[in-house]
C-alpha atoms as an extended CHARMM CRD file, in Angstrom:
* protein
*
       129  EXT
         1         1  UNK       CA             59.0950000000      -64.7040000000      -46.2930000000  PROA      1               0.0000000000
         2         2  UNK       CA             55.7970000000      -64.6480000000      -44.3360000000  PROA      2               0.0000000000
         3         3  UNK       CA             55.8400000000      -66.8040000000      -41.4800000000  PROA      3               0.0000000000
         4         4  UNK       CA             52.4730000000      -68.1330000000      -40.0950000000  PROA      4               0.0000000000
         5         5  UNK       CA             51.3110000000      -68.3270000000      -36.6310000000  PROA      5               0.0000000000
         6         6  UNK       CA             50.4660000000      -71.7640000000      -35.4260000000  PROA      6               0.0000000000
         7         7  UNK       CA             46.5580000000      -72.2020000000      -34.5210000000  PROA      7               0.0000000000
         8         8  UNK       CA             45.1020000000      -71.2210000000      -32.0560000000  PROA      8               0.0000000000
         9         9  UNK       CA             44.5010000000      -73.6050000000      -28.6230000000  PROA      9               0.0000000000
        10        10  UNK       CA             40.7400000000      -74.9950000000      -28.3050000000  PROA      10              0.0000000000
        11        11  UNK       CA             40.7200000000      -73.4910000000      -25.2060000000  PROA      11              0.0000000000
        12        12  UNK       CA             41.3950000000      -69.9500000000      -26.8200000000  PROA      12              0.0000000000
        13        13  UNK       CA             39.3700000000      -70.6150000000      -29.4980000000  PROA      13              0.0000000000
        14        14  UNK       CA             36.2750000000      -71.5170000000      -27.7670000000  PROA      14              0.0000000000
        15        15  UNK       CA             36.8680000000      -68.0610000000      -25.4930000000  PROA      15              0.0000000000
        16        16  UNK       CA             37.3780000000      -66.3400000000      -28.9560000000  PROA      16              0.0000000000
        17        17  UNK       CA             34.0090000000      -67.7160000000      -30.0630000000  PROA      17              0.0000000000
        18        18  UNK       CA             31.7270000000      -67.5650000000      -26.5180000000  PROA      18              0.0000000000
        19        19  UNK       CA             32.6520000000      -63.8670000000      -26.8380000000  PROA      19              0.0000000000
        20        20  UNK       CA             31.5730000000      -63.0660000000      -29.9640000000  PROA      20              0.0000000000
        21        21  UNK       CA             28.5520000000      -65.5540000000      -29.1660000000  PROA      21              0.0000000000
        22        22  UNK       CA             28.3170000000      -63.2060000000      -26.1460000000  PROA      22              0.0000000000
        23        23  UNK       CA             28.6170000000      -60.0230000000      -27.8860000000  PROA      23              0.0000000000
        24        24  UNK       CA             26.1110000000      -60.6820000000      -30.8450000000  PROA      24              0.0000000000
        25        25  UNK       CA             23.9240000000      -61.5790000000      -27.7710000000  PROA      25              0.0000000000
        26        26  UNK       CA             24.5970000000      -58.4120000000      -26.6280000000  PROA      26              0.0000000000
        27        27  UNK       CA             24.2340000000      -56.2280000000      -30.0140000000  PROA      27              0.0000000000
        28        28  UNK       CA             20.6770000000      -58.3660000000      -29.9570000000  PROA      28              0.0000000000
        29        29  UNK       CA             19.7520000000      -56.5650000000      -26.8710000000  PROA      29              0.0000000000
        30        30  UNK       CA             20.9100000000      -52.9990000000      -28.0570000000  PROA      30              0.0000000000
        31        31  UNK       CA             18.8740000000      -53.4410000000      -31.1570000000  PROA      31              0.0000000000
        32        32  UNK       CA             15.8160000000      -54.4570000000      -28.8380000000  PROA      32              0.0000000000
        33        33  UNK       CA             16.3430000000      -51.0350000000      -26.9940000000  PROA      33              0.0000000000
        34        34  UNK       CA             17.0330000000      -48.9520000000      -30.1570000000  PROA      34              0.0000000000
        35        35  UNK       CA             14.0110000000      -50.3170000000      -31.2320000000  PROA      35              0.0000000000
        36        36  UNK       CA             12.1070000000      -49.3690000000      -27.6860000000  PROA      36              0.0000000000
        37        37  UNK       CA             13.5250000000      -45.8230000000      -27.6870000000  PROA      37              0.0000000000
        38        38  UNK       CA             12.0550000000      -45.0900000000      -31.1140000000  PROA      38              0.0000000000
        39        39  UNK       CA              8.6770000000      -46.5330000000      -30.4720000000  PROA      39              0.0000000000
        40        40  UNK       CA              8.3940000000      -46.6460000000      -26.4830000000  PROA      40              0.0000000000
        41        41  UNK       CA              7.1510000000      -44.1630000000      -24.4020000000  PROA      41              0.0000000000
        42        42  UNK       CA              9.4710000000      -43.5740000000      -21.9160000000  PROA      42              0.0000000000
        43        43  UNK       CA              9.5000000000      -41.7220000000      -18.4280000000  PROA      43              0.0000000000
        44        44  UNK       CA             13.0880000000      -39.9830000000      -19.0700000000  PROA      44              0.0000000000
        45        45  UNK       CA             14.4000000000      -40.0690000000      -22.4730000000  PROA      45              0.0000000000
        46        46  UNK       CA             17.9320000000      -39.4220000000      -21.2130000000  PROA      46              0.0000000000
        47        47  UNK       CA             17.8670000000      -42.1740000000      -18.7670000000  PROA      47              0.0000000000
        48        48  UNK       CA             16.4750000000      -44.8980000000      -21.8180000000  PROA      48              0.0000000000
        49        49  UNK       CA             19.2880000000      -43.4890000000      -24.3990000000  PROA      49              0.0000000000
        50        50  UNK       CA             22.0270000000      -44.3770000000      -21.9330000000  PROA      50              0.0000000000
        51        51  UNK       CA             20.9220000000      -47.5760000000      -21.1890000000  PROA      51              0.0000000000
        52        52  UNK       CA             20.9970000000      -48.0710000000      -24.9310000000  PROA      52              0.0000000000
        53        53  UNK       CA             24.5430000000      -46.3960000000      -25.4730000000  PROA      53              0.0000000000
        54        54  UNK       CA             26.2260000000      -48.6060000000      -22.7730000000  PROA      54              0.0000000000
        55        55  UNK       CA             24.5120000000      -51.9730000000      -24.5220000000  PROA      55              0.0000000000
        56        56  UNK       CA             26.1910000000      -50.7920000000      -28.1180000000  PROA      56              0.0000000000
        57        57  UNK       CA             29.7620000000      -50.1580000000      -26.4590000000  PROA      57              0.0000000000
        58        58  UNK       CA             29.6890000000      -53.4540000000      -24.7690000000  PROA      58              0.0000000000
        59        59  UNK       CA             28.6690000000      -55.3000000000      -27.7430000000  PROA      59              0.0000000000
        60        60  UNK       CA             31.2700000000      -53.2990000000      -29.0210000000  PROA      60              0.0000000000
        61        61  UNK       CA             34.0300000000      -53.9260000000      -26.4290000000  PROA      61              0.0000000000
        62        62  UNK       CA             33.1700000000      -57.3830000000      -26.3880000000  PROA      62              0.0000000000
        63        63  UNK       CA             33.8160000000      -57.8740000000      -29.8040000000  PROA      63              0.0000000000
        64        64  UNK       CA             36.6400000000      -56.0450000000      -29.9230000000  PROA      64              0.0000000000
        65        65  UNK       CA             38.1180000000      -57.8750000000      -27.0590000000  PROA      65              0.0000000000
        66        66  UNK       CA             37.1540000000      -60.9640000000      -28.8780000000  PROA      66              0.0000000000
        67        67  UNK       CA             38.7870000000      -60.1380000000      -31.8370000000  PROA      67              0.0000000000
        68        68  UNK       CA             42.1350000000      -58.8630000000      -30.3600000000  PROA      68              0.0000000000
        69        69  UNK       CA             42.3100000000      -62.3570000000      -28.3150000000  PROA      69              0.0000000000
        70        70  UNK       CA             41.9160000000      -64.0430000000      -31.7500000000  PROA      70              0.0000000000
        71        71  UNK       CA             44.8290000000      -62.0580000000      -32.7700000000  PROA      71              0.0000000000
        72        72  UNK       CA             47.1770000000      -62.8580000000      -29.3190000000  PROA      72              0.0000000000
        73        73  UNK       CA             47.1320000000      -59.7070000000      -27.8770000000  PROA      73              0.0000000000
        74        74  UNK       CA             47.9450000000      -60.9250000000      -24.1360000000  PROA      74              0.0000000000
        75        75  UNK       CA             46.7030000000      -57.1710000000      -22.9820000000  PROA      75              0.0000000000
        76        76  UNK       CA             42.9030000000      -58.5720000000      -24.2670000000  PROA      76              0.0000000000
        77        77  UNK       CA             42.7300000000      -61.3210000000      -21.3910000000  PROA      77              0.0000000000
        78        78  UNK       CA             42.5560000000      -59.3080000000      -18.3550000000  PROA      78              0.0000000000
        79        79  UNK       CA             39.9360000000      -56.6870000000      -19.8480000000  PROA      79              0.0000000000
        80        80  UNK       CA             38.1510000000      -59.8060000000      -21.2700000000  PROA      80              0.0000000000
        81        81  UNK       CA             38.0560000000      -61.2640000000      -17.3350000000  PROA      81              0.0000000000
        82        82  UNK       CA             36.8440000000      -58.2890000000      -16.1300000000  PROA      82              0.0000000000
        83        83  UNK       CA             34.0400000000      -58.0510000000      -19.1260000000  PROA      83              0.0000000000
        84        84  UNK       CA             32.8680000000      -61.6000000000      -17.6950000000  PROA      84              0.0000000000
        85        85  UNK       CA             33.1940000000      -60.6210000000      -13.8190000000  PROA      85              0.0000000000
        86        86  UNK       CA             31.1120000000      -58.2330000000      -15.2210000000  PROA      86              0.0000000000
        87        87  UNK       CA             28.1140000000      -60.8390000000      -15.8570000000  PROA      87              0.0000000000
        88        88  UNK       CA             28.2200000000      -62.3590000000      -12.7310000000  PROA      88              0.0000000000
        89        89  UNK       CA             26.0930000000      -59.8880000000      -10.6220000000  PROA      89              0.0000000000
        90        90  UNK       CA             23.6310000000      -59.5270000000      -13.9370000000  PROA      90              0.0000000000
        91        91  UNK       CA             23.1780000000      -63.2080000000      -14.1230000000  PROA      91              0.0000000000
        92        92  UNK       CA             22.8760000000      -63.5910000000       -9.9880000000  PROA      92              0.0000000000
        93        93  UNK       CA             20.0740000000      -60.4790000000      -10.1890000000  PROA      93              0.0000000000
        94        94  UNK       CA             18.4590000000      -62.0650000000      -13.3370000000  PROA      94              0.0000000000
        95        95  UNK       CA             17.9000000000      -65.2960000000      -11.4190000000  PROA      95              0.0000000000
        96        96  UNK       CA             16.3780000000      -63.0890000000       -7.8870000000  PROA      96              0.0000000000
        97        97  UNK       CA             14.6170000000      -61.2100000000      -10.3100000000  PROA      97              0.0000000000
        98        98  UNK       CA             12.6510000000      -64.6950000000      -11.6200000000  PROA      98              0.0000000000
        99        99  UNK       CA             14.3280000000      -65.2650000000      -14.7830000000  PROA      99              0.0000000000
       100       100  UNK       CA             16.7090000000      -68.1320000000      -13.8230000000  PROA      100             0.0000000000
       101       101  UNK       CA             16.1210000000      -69.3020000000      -17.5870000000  PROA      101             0.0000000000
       102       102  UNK       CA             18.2600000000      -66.4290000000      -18.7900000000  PROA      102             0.0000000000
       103       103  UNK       CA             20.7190000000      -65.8830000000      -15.5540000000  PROA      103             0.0000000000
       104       104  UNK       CA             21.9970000000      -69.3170000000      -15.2490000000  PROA      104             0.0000000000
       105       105  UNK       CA             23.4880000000      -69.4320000000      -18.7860000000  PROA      105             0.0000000000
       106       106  UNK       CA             24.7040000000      -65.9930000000      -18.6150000000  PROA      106             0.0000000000
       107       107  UNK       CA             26.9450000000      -67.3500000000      -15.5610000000  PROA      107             0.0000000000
       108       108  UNK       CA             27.7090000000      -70.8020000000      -16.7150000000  PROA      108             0.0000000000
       109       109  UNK       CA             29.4310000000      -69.1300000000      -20.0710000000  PROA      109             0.0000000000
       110       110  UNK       CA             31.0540000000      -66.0290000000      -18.1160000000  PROA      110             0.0000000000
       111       111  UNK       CA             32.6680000000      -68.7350000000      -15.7280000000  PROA      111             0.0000000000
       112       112  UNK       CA             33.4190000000      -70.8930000000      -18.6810000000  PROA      112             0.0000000000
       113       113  UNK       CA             35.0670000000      -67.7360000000      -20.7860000000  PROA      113             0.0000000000
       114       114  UNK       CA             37.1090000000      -66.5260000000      -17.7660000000  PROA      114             0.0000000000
       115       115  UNK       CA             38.4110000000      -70.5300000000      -17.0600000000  PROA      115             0.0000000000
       116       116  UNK       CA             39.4830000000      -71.2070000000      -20.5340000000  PROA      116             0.0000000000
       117       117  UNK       CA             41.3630000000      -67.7600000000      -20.8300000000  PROA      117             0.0000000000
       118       118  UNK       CA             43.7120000000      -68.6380000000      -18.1100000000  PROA      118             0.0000000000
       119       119  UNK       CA             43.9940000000      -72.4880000000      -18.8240000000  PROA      119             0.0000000000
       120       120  UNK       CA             47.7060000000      -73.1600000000      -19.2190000000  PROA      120             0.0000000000
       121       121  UNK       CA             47.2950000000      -73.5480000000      -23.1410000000  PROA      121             0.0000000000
       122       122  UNK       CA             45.8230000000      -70.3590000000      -23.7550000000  PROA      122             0.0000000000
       123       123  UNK       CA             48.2330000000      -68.0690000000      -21.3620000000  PROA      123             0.0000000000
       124       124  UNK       CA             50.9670000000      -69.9400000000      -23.5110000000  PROA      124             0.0000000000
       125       125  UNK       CA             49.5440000000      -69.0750000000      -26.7430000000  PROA      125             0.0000000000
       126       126  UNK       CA             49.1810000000      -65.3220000000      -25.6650000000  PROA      126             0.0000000000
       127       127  UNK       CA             52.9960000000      -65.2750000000      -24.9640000000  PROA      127             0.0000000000
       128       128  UNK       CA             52.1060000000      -64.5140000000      -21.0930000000  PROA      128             0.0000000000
       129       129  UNK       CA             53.3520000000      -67.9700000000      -19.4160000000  PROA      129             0.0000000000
């Protein structure tokens, strides 16, 4: 006999979901660039690939993350913190660089991902409290 889980917590459901949001975002980005390196001119070839490579993997590692968390895998949460640690210096730099439009959100939801993964509901539901 197959015994279900219960559902998941809003609060670990809404982190599931921002970080998918976050990682289509992402895979949004890395099509931009594919797009750029195949009809761009660019001063170092090398330098515009890489750029590209590391926005697939963290579309990638975002969903990936995502998806584990949506599963309970208690290991996801602390690479998932770190992922959205990650966005704080992009979103700070976005908003000194004059695009406050784009850096504020990208902090308000990083802050918002890495709060709801270690509300008291969700480190319950991923067996770690």
């Amino acid at each position: 006999m197959i015994q279900d889980s219960p559902p998941l917590p809003g609060t670990l459901r809404w982190a599931v979901w921002l970080l998918i949001g976050e990682a289509a975002a992402v895979a949004l980005v890395a099509a931009y660039l594919v797009y750029e390196d195949l009809t761009g001119t660019a001063n170092s070839l090398s330098v515009a690939l890489m750029v590209t490579v590391f926005a697939v993997a963290g579309a990638v590692l975002l969903f990936v993350v995502a998806r584990a968390l949506g599963n309970r895998r208690s290991a996801a949460r602390g690479p998932a913190i770190v992922l959205q640690l990650m966005l704080l210096p992009i979103g700070y730099y976005m908003i000194q660089g004059g695009l406050p439009w784009a850096g504020v959100p990208i902090i308000a939801i990083a802050v918002a991902v890495a709060g709801l993964l270690v509300t008291p509901s969700s480190t319950k539901a991923l067996g770690l409290g």
